[in-house]
């Protein structure tokens, strides 16, 4: 199934089912008003939603409307938890090399993870506000899963069964603030402003064979200022699968339905595949030229993040954002 959340007079929006080809949508109705409600009551509402989704795809619903991505909030406009990993070790290795440091051996067996702000997410087409260009605004193209309830100490197999949905991510970062925050020893906070997610969240079965081993084996496509920036494959070099990332979070805590767990910046060693963040380009420039040459984002810059299946069909719609000055 494919879900979106349309704007209405509430913070959590109105749940919509979206057709497989992203052309039509229908309100889930009063029985399932929001995506969070659906996740909280998954076992009881799933049959109803599945029946409605099938009828939508067959063209049998006279009350359906044309799908309008411009009406979309994040599928979850706010969430109980947003935890982001760093599962692509090529990205981690470049970060360390640019600093002249070795990658600790533990990084290959124990995922990196930080707790992001989840009280409010940016809509997929919302502007990115920038207060100070010196803060080093960057985009980060990622994939994320949304879970059902996950018990404390759940195994990766148990976590795999708890994955309900997948989304694309723009994990907005302020690179200029990161070193100072990390030096304090308490991790990211101000350097990680509001995140944006794709307009559509999908159940894993919608990906077909591209969803295997707890990974999405498709290119993540990024355009920067209207020009191709990268399309690295999200599955081939993912060191930790999504079930492993969720299990890492659940090691010391329960996850409630609606928790979001991200992959970290998608990254491939093959540079011909391009990049999913500016920082990675700057790291390579630092390693090879002694200093970065590519600037971070400025007011007026745009970023577009999307993913297509092997037949060229858009799976999640697109994140399409512009940087604007914040007064």
mmCIF file of C-alpha atoms in Angstrom:
data_model
loop_
_atom_site.group_PDB
_atom_site.id
_atom_site.type_symbol
_atom_site.label_atom_id
_atom_site.label_comp_id
_atom_site.label_asym_id
_atom_site.label_seq_id
_atom_site.Cartn_x
_atom_site.Cartn_y
_atom_site.Cartn_z
ATOM 1 C CA UNK A 1 0.000 0.000 0.000
ATOM 2 C CA UNK A 2 0.963 3.620 -0.461
ATOM 3 C CA UNK A 3 0.059 6.362 2.006
ATOM 4 C CA UNK A 4 0.198 10.151 2.077
ATOM 5 C CA UNK A 5 -0.954 12.779 4.544
ATOM 6 C CA UNK A 6 -2.846 15.785 3.183
ATOM 7 C CA UNK A 7 -2.989 19.138 4.905
ATOM 8 C CA UNK A 8 -6.101 19.948 6.894
ATOM 9 C CA UNK A 9 -6.876 22.038 9.954
ATOM 10 C CA UNK A 10 -4.927 19.729 12.290
ATOM 11 C CA UNK A 11 -1.237 19.111 12.977
ATOM 12 C CA UNK A 12 -1.430 15.472 11.927
ATOM 13 C CA UNK A 13 -3.272 15.943 8.641
ATOM 14 C CA UNK A 14 -5.637 13.555 6.894
ATOM 15 C CA UNK A 15 -4.594 10.055 5.828
ATOM 16 C CA UNK A 16 -4.843 9.306 2.108
ATOM 17 C CA UNK A 17 -4.333 6.088 0.205
ATOM 18 C CA UNK A 18 -2.417 6.694 -3.021
ATOM 19 C CA UNK A 19 -2.639 4.500 -6.109
ATOM 20 C CA UNK A 20 0.346 2.425 -7.091
ATOM 21 C CA UNK A 21 1.091 4.707 -10.067
ATOM 22 C CA UNK A 22 0.782 7.855 -7.872
ATOM 23 C CA UNK A 23 -2.018 9.307 -10.002
ATOM 24 C CA UNK A 24 -5.059 8.942 -7.719
ATOM 25 C CA UNK A 25 -5.813 9.210 -4.017
ATOM 26 C CA UNK A 26 -8.705 8.604 -1.663
ATOM 27 C CA UNK A 27 -9.255 9.582 1.956
ATOM 28 C CA UNK A 28 -8.992 6.706 4.385
ATOM 29 C CA UNK A 29 -12.006 8.195 6.155
ATOM 30 C CA UNK A 30 -13.165 8.709 9.706
ATOM 31 C CA UNK A 31 -12.315 5.154 10.718
ATOM 32 C CA UNK A 32 -8.602 5.741 10.002
ATOM 33 C CA UNK A 33 -8.089 9.511 10.245
ATOM 34 C CA UNK A 34 -4.272 9.652 10.420
ATOM 35 C CA UNK A 35 -1.267 7.516 9.610
ATOM 36 C CA UNK A 36 -0.351 7.375 13.288
ATOM 37 C CA UNK A 37 -3.804 5.953 14.035
ATOM 38 C CA UNK A 38 -3.261 3.318 11.348
ATOM 39 C CA UNK A 39 0.104 2.358 12.843
ATOM 40 C CA UNK A 40 -1.331 2.223 16.363
ATOM 41 C CA UNK A 41 -4.129 -0.070 15.178
ATOM 42 C CA UNK A 42 -2.369 -1.872 12.334
ATOM 43 C CA UNK A 43 -3.790 -5.353 12.886
ATOM 44 C CA UNK A 44 -7.402 -4.181 12.946
ATOM 45 C CA UNK A 45 -7.288 -1.542 10.191
ATOM 46 C CA UNK A 46 -4.934 -3.288 7.751
ATOM 47 C CA UNK A 47 -7.690 -5.410 6.096
ATOM 48 C CA UNK A 48 -9.872 -2.325 5.630
ATOM 49 C CA UNK A 49 -7.033 -0.295 4.136
ATOM 50 C CA UNK A 50 -5.919 -3.167 1.913
ATOM 51 C CA UNK A 51 -9.440 -3.531 0.499
ATOM 52 C CA UNK A 52 -9.686 0.212 -0.116
ATOM 53 C CA UNK A 53 -6.255 0.252 -1.774
ATOM 54 C CA UNK A 54 -7.177 -2.601 -4.108
ATOM 55 C CA UNK A 55 -10.392 -0.842 -5.137
ATOM 56 C CA UNK A 56 -8.464 2.397 -5.735
ATOM 57 C CA UNK A 57 -6.025 0.641 -8.056
ATOM 58 C CA UNK A 58 -8.891 -1.003 -9.925
ATOM 59 C CA UNK A 59 -10.485 2.396 -10.506
ATOM 60 C CA UNK A 60 -13.640 1.471 -8.606
ATOM 61 C CA UNK A 61 -13.843 4.447 -6.215
ATOM 62 C CA UNK A 62 -15.947 7.350 -7.547
ATOM 63 C CA UNK A 63 -14.810 9.578 -4.661
ATOM 64 C CA UNK A 64 -11.119 9.324 -5.495
ATOM 65 C CA UNK A 65 -9.250 12.443 -6.628
ATOM 66 C CA UNK A 66 -6.104 13.169 -8.588
ATOM 67 C CA UNK A 67 -3.099 12.754 -6.309
ATOM 68 C CA UNK A 68 -1.682 16.188 -5.446
ATOM 69 C CA UNK A 69 1.815 16.099 -3.945
ATOM 70 C CA UNK A 70 1.478 19.812 -3.222
ATOM 71 C CA UNK A 71 -1.096 18.972 -0.551
ATOM 72 C CA UNK A 72 1.243 16.564 1.207
ATOM 73 C CA UNK A 73 2.807 16.930 4.596
ATOM 74 C CA UNK A 74 5.358 14.384 5.691
ATOM 75 C CA UNK A 75 3.532 11.021 5.868
ATOM 76 C CA UNK A 76 4.045 11.441 9.627
ATOM 77 C CA UNK A 77 4.023 15.226 10.182
ATOM 78 C CA UNK A 78 5.425 14.513 13.651
ATOM 79 C CA UNK A 79 6.576 11.285 15.221
ATOM 80 C CA UNK A 80 7.276 9.770 18.593
ATOM 81 C CA UNK A 81 10.841 8.989 17.531
ATOM 82 C CA UNK A 82 13.302 9.772 14.727
ATOM 83 C CA UNK A 83 16.594 7.893 15.044
ATOM 84 C CA UNK A 84 19.100 8.125 12.212
ATOM 85 C CA UNK A 85 21.929 5.692 11.601
ATOM 86 C CA UNK A 86 25.020 5.760 9.425
ATOM 87 C CA UNK A 87 24.880 2.425 7.647
ATOM 88 C CA UNK A 88 27.011 3.318 4.607
ATOM 89 C CA UNK A 89 30.610 2.901 5.701
ATOM 90 C CA UNK A 90 32.023 4.536 2.584
ATOM 91 C CA UNK A 91 30.550 7.792 3.887
ATOM 92 C CA UNK A 92 32.021 7.171 7.347
ATOM 93 C CA UNK A 93 35.429 6.240 5.911
ATOM 94 C CA UNK A 94 35.559 9.436 3.844
ATOM 95 C CA UNK A 95 34.695 11.531 6.894
ATOM 96 C CA UNK A 96 37.517 9.947 8.882
ATOM 97 C CA UNK A 97 40.056 10.133 6.045
ATOM 98 C CA UNK A 98 39.336 13.820 5.505
ATOM 99 C CA UNK A 99 40.203 14.346 9.172
ATOM 100 C CA UNK A 100 43.321 12.170 8.910
ATOM 101 C CA UNK A 101 41.815 9.608 11.279
ATOM 102 C CA UNK A 102 41.314 5.842 11.108
ATOM 103 C CA UNK A 103 37.888 4.239 11.251
ATOM 104 C CA UNK A 104 37.541 2.453 14.625
ATOM 105 C CA UNK A 105 37.064 -1.298 14.231
ATOM 106 C CA UNK A 106 33.813 -1.105 16.203
ATOM 107 C CA UNK A 107 32.205 0.948 13.422
ATOM 108 C CA UNK A 108 32.073 -2.197 11.261
ATOM 109 C CA UNK A 109 30.046 -4.158 13.818
ATOM 110 C CA UNK A 110 28.174 -1.547 15.856
ATOM 111 C CA UNK A 111 26.000 1.008 14.022
ATOM 112 C CA UNK A 112 26.330 4.739 14.555
ATOM 113 C CA UNK A 113 23.045 6.346 15.587
ATOM 114 C CA UNK A 114 21.788 9.744 16.698
ATOM 115 C CA UNK A 115 18.420 10.928 18.010
ATOM 116 C CA UNK A 116 16.852 13.513 15.693
ATOM 117 C CA UNK A 117 14.135 16.041 16.389
ATOM 118 C CA UNK A 118 10.716 14.570 15.610
ATOM 119 C CA UNK A 119 8.263 17.143 16.945
ATOM 120 C CA UNK A 120 7.821 18.674 13.476
ATOM 121 C CA UNK A 121 9.037 17.571 10.050
ATOM 122 C CA UNK A 122 9.252 19.625 6.873
ATOM 123 C CA UNK A 123 6.754 18.823 4.138
ATOM 124 C CA UNK A 124 8.348 17.239 1.042
ATOM 125 C CA UNK A 125 7.882 20.436 -0.959
ATOM 126 C CA UNK A 126 8.537 22.886 1.861
ATOM 127 C CA UNK A 127 11.269 25.512 1.726
ATOM 128 C CA UNK A 128 14.377 24.951 3.854
ATOM 129 C CA UNK A 129 14.883 28.035 6.053
ATOM 130 C CA UNK A 130 18.474 29.260 6.441
ATOM 131 C CA UNK A 131 19.349 31.801 9.113
ATOM 132 C CA UNK A 132 23.113 31.939 8.567
ATOM 133 C CA UNK A 133 25.048 30.780 5.490
ATOM 134 C CA UNK A 134 28.106 30.199 7.710
ATOM 135 C CA UNK A 135 26.282 27.276 9.287
ATOM 136 C CA UNK A 136 27.007 25.176 6.182
ATOM 137 C CA UNK A 137 23.602 23.970 5.003
ATOM 138 C CA UNK A 138 23.673 20.528 3.369
ATOM 139 C CA UNK A 139 21.161 17.951 2.174
ATOM 140 C CA UNK A 140 21.465 14.220 2.877
ATOM 141 C CA UNK A 141 19.571 11.714 0.749
ATOM 142 C CA UNK A 142 18.552 8.663 2.763
ATOM 143 C CA UNK A 143 15.980 5.901 3.130
ATOM 144 C CA UNK A 144 13.998 5.324 6.335
ATOM 145 C CA UNK A 145 11.602 2.772 7.785
ATOM 146 C CA UNK A 146 8.587 3.302 10.019
ATOM 147 C CA UNK A 147 7.998 0.625 12.636
ATOM 148 C CA UNK A 148 5.144 -0.823 14.578
ATOM 149 C CA UNK A 149 5.646 -1.585 18.258
ATOM 150 C CA UNK A 150 9.063 -3.155 18.909
ATOM 151 C CA UNK A 151 9.802 -4.762 22.290
ATOM 152 C CA UNK A 152 12.921 -4.084 24.307
ATOM 153 C CA UNK A 153 15.749 -6.379 23.199
ATOM 154 C CA UNK A 154 14.051 -7.456 19.961
ATOM 155 C CA UNK A 155 16.171 -9.506 17.557
ATOM 156 C CA UNK A 156 16.780 -8.368 13.957
ATOM 157 C CA UNK A 157 14.260 -11.001 12.801
ATOM 158 C CA UNK A 158 11.632 -9.601 15.169
ATOM 159 C CA UNK A 159 12.459 -6.086 14.027
ATOM 160 C CA UNK A 160 12.083 -7.096 10.377
ATOM 161 C CA UNK A 161 8.522 -8.207 11.114
ATOM 162 C CA UNK A 162 7.818 -4.839 12.756
ATOM 163 C CA UNK A 163 8.782 -2.721 9.719
ATOM 164 C CA UNK A 164 5.562 -1.249 8.367
ATOM 165 C CA UNK A 165 6.594 1.420 5.852
ATOM 166 C CA UNK A 166 9.497 2.925 3.939
ATOM 167 C CA UNK A 167 10.114 6.569 3.011
ATOM 168 C CA UNK A 168 12.817 8.725 1.443
ATOM 169 C CA UNK A 169 14.593 11.320 3.547
ATOM 170 C CA UNK A 170 16.311 14.670 3.270
ATOM 171 C CA UNK A 171 18.199 14.776 6.562
ATOM 172 C CA UNK A 172 18.996 18.494 6.524
ATOM 173 C CA UNK A 173 22.342 19.213 8.208
ATOM 174 C CA UNK A 174 24.252 22.300 9.298
ATOM 175 C CA UNK A 175 27.823 21.134 8.742
ATOM 176 C CA UNK A 176 29.425 24.247 10.200
ATOM 177 C CA UNK A 177 27.857 23.564 13.592
ATOM 178 C CA UNK A 178 28.723 19.865 13.780
ATOM 179 C CA UNK A 179 32.412 20.063 14.879
ATOM 180 C CA UNK A 180 31.630 22.296 17.836
ATOM 181 C CA UNK A 181 28.761 20.094 18.958
ATOM 182 C CA UNK A 182 30.754 16.881 18.641
ATOM 183 C CA UNK A 183 33.597 18.473 20.616
ATOM 184 C CA UNK A 184 31.209 18.825 23.555
ATOM 185 C CA UNK A 185 30.831 15.043 23.614
ATOM 186 C CA UNK A 186 27.030 15.090 23.568
ATOM 187 C CA UNK A 187 26.377 14.634 19.837
ATOM 188 C CA UNK A 188 24.203 16.436 17.286
ATOM 189 C CA UNK A 189 21.501 18.887 18.277
ATOM 190 C CA UNK A 190 21.466 22.353 16.693
ATOM 191 C CA UNK A 191 23.327 20.967 13.683
ATOM 192 C CA UNK A 192 20.319 18.795 12.791
ATOM 193 C CA UNK A 193 17.286 21.003 12.025
ATOM 194 C CA UNK A 194 13.924 19.767 10.740
ATOM 195 C CA UNK A 195 14.014 16.751 8.406
ATOM 196 C CA UNK A 196 11.892 16.234 5.275
ATOM 197 C CA UNK A 197 10.385 12.948 4.097
ATOM 198 C CA UNK A 198 8.933 11.842 0.774
ATOM 199 C CA UNK A 199 5.253 12.618 0.128
ATOM 200 C CA UNK A 200 4.431 8.914 -0.033
ATOM 201 C CA UNK A 201 5.257 6.109 2.410
ATOM 202 C CA UNK A 202 4.997 2.557 1.080
ATOM 203 C CA UNK A 203 4.668 -0.908 2.526
ATOM 204 C CA UNK A 204 7.734 -3.058 1.772
ATOM 205 C CA UNK A 205 5.838 -5.338 -0.630
ATOM 206 C CA UNK A 206 5.397 -2.379 -3.012
ATOM 207 C CA UNK A 207 9.137 -2.608 -3.773
ATOM 208 C CA UNK A 208 8.919 -6.209 -4.988
ATOM 209 C CA UNK A 209 12.293 -7.906 -5.318
ATOM 210 C CA UNK A 210 14.088 -4.596 -4.654
ATOM 211 C CA UNK A 211 13.252 -5.121 -0.965
ATOM 212 C CA UNK A 212 15.413 -7.992 0.203
ATOM 213 C CA UNK A 213 17.696 -8.699 3.140
ATOM 214 C CA UNK A 214 16.171 -5.703 4.881
ATOM 215 C CA UNK A 215 17.583 -3.282 2.294
ATOM 216 C CA UNK A 216 16.276 -1.297 -0.697
ATOM 217 C CA UNK A 217 18.250 -2.364 -3.766
ATOM 218 C CA UNK A 218 17.536 0.640 -5.982
ATOM 219 C CA UNK A 219 19.357 3.886 -6.822
ATOM 220 C CA UNK A 220 18.509 6.949 -4.756
ATOM 221 C CA UNK A 221 18.371 9.849 -7.208
ATOM 222 C CA UNK A 222 19.508 13.345 -6.209
ATOM 223 C CA UNK A 223 19.389 16.529 -8.281
ATOM 224 C CA UNK A 224 21.036 19.700 -7.029
ATOM 225 C CA UNK A 225 20.009 22.976 -8.672
ATOM 226 C CA UNK A 226 18.363 21.018 -11.457
ATOM 227 C CA UNK A 227 21.497 18.996 -12.287
ATOM 228 C CA UNK A 228 22.187 15.323 -11.595
ATOM 229 C CA UNK A 229 24.207 15.012 -8.406
ATOM 230 C CA UNK A 230 24.088 11.287 -7.702
ATOM 231 C CA UNK A 231 22.246 7.997 -7.910
ATOM 232 C CA UNK A 232 24.096 5.542 -5.664
ATOM 233 C CA UNK A 233 22.422 2.210 -5.014
ATOM 234 C CA UNK A 234 20.836 2.102 -1.555
ATOM 235 C CA UNK A 235 21.307 -1.643 -1.105
ATOM 236 C CA UNK A 236 24.684 -2.805 -2.326
ATOM 237 C CA UNK A 237 26.979 -1.178 0.259
ATOM 238 C CA UNK A 238 24.663 -0.866 3.249
ATOM 239 C CA UNK A 239 26.727 -2.332 6.103
ATOM 240 C CA UNK A 240 23.763 -2.678 8.471
ATOM 241 C CA UNK A 241 20.287 -3.670 7.280
ATOM 242 C CA UNK A 242 17.179 -1.924 8.523
ATOM 243 C CA UNK A 243 16.281 -4.816 10.863
ATOM 244 C CA UNK A 244 19.780 -4.507 12.356
ATOM 245 C CA UNK A 245 19.416 -0.732 12.728
ATOM 246 C CA UNK A 246 16.033 -1.097 14.433
ATOM 247 C CA UNK A 247 17.445 -3.809 16.713
ATOM 248 C CA UNK A 248 20.260 -1.432 17.639
ATOM 249 C CA UNK A 249 17.702 1.134 18.800
ATOM 250 C CA UNK A 250 15.724 -1.551 20.651
ATOM 251 C CA UNK A 251 18.742 -2.832 22.549
ATOM 252 C CA UNK A 252 17.929 -0.639 25.560
ATOM 253 C CA UNK A 253 14.413 0.678 24.873
ATOM 254 C CA UNK A 254 11.063 -0.179 23.377
ATOM 255 C CA UNK A 255 9.975 1.462 20.136
ATOM 256 C CA UNK A 256 6.363 2.537 19.864
ATOM 257 C CA UNK A 257 4.391 2.352 16.642
ATOM 258 C CA UNK A 258 5.337 5.256 14.399
ATOM 259 C CA UNK A 259 9.036 5.288 15.228
ATOM 260 C CA UNK A 260 11.228 6.265 12.266
ATOM 261 C CA UNK A 261 14.713 4.812 11.751
ATOM 262 C CA UNK A 262 16.963 6.177 8.990
ATOM 263 C CA UNK A 263 19.784 4.632 7.004
ATOM 264 C CA UNK A 264 22.167 7.568 6.978
ATOM 265 C CA UNK A 265 23.479 9.130 3.773
ATOM 266 C CA UNK A 266 23.394 6.630 0.910
ATOM 267 C CA UNK A 267 26.923 6.243 -0.432
ATOM 268 C CA UNK A 268 28.790 4.028 -2.927
ATOM 269 C CA UNK A 269 32.546 3.695 -3.410
ATOM 270 C CA UNK A 270 32.056 3.972 -7.165
ATOM 271 C CA UNK A 271 32.294 7.743 -7.670
ATOM 272 C CA UNK A 272 30.600 7.511 -11.058
ATOM 273 C CA UNK A 273 27.391 6.922 -9.094
ATOM 274 C CA UNK A 274 27.651 10.420 -7.674
ATOM 275 C CA UNK A 275 26.715 11.558 -4.187
ATOM 276 C CA UNK A 276 23.783 12.160 -1.849
ATOM 277 C CA UNK A 277 25.291 15.067 0.096
ATOM 278 C CA UNK A 278 27.663 17.967 -0.541
ATOM 279 C CA UNK A 279 29.861 17.039 2.410
ATOM 280 C CA UNK A 280 31.020 13.856 0.695
ATOM 281 C CA UNK A 281 32.228 15.827 -2.329
ATOM 282 C CA UNK A 282 34.066 18.204 0.010
ATOM 283 C CA UNK A 283 35.712 15.283 1.824
ATOM 284 C CA UNK A 284 37.087 13.925 -1.439
ATOM 285 C CA UNK A 285 38.338 17.390 -2.379
ATOM 286 C CA UNK A 286 40.043 17.677 1.010
ATOM 287 C CA UNK A 287 41.686 14.266 0.639
ATOM 288 C CA UNK A 288 42.862 14.886 -2.936
ATOM 289 C CA UNK A 289 43.425 18.655 -3.026
ATOM 290 C CA UNK A 290 44.064 19.537 0.595
ATOM 291 C CA UNK A 291 40.947 21.676 1.029
ATOM 292 C CA UNK A 292 37.277 21.636 0.000
ATOM 293 C CA UNK A 293 36.270 23.560 -3.113
ATOM 294 C CA UNK A 294 32.504 22.994 -3.366
ATOM 295 C CA UNK A 295 30.396 25.406 -1.282
ATOM 296 C CA UNK A 296 27.437 24.374 0.824
ATOM 297 C CA UNK A 297 23.885 25.390 -0.060
ATOM 298 C CA UNK A 298 22.892 29.034 -0.329
ATOM 299 C CA UNK A 299 19.600 30.884 -0.598
ATOM 300 C CA UNK A 300 17.920 29.988 -3.898
ATOM 301 C CA UNK A 301 19.498 26.537 -4.207
ATOM 302 C CA UNK A 302 17.217 23.549 -4.794
ATOM 303 C CA UNK A 303 17.433 19.818 -4.087
ATOM 304 C CA UNK A 304 15.282 17.002 -5.455
ATOM 305 C CA UNK A 305 15.351 13.442 -4.091
ATOM 306 C CA UNK A 306 13.422 10.539 -5.609
ATOM 307 C CA UNK A 307 13.575 6.813 -6.409
ATOM 308 C CA UNK A 308 12.245 4.767 -9.319
ATOM 309 C CA UNK A 309 11.694 1.037 -9.656
ATOM 310 C CA UNK A 310 13.366 -1.077 -12.337
ATOM 311 C CA UNK A 311 10.588 -0.159 -14.784
ATOM 312 C CA UNK A 312 11.162 3.552 -14.263
ATOM 313 C CA UNK A 313 8.088 4.200 -12.095
ATOM 314 C CA UNK A 314 8.321 6.624 -9.199
ATOM 315 C CA UNK A 315 7.825 4.799 -5.903
ATOM 316 C CA UNK A 316 7.650 7.544 -3.275
ATOM 317 C CA UNK A 317 7.039 10.746 -5.209
ATOM 318 C CA UNK A 318 9.758 13.328 -4.701
ATOM 319 C CA UNK A 319 11.257 15.580 -2.091
ATOM 320 C CA UNK A 320 11.665 18.920 -3.851
ATOM 321 C CA UNK A 321 12.910 21.808 -1.730
ATOM 322 C CA UNK A 322 14.337 25.296 -2.061
ATOM 323 C CA UNK A 323 16.551 27.179 0.379
ATOM 324 C CA UNK A 324 15.096 30.483 1.547
ATOM 325 C CA UNK A 325 16.383 33.153 3.912
ATOM 326 C CA UNK A 326 14.853 32.992 7.354
ATOM 327 C CA UNK A 327 14.061 36.438 8.715
#
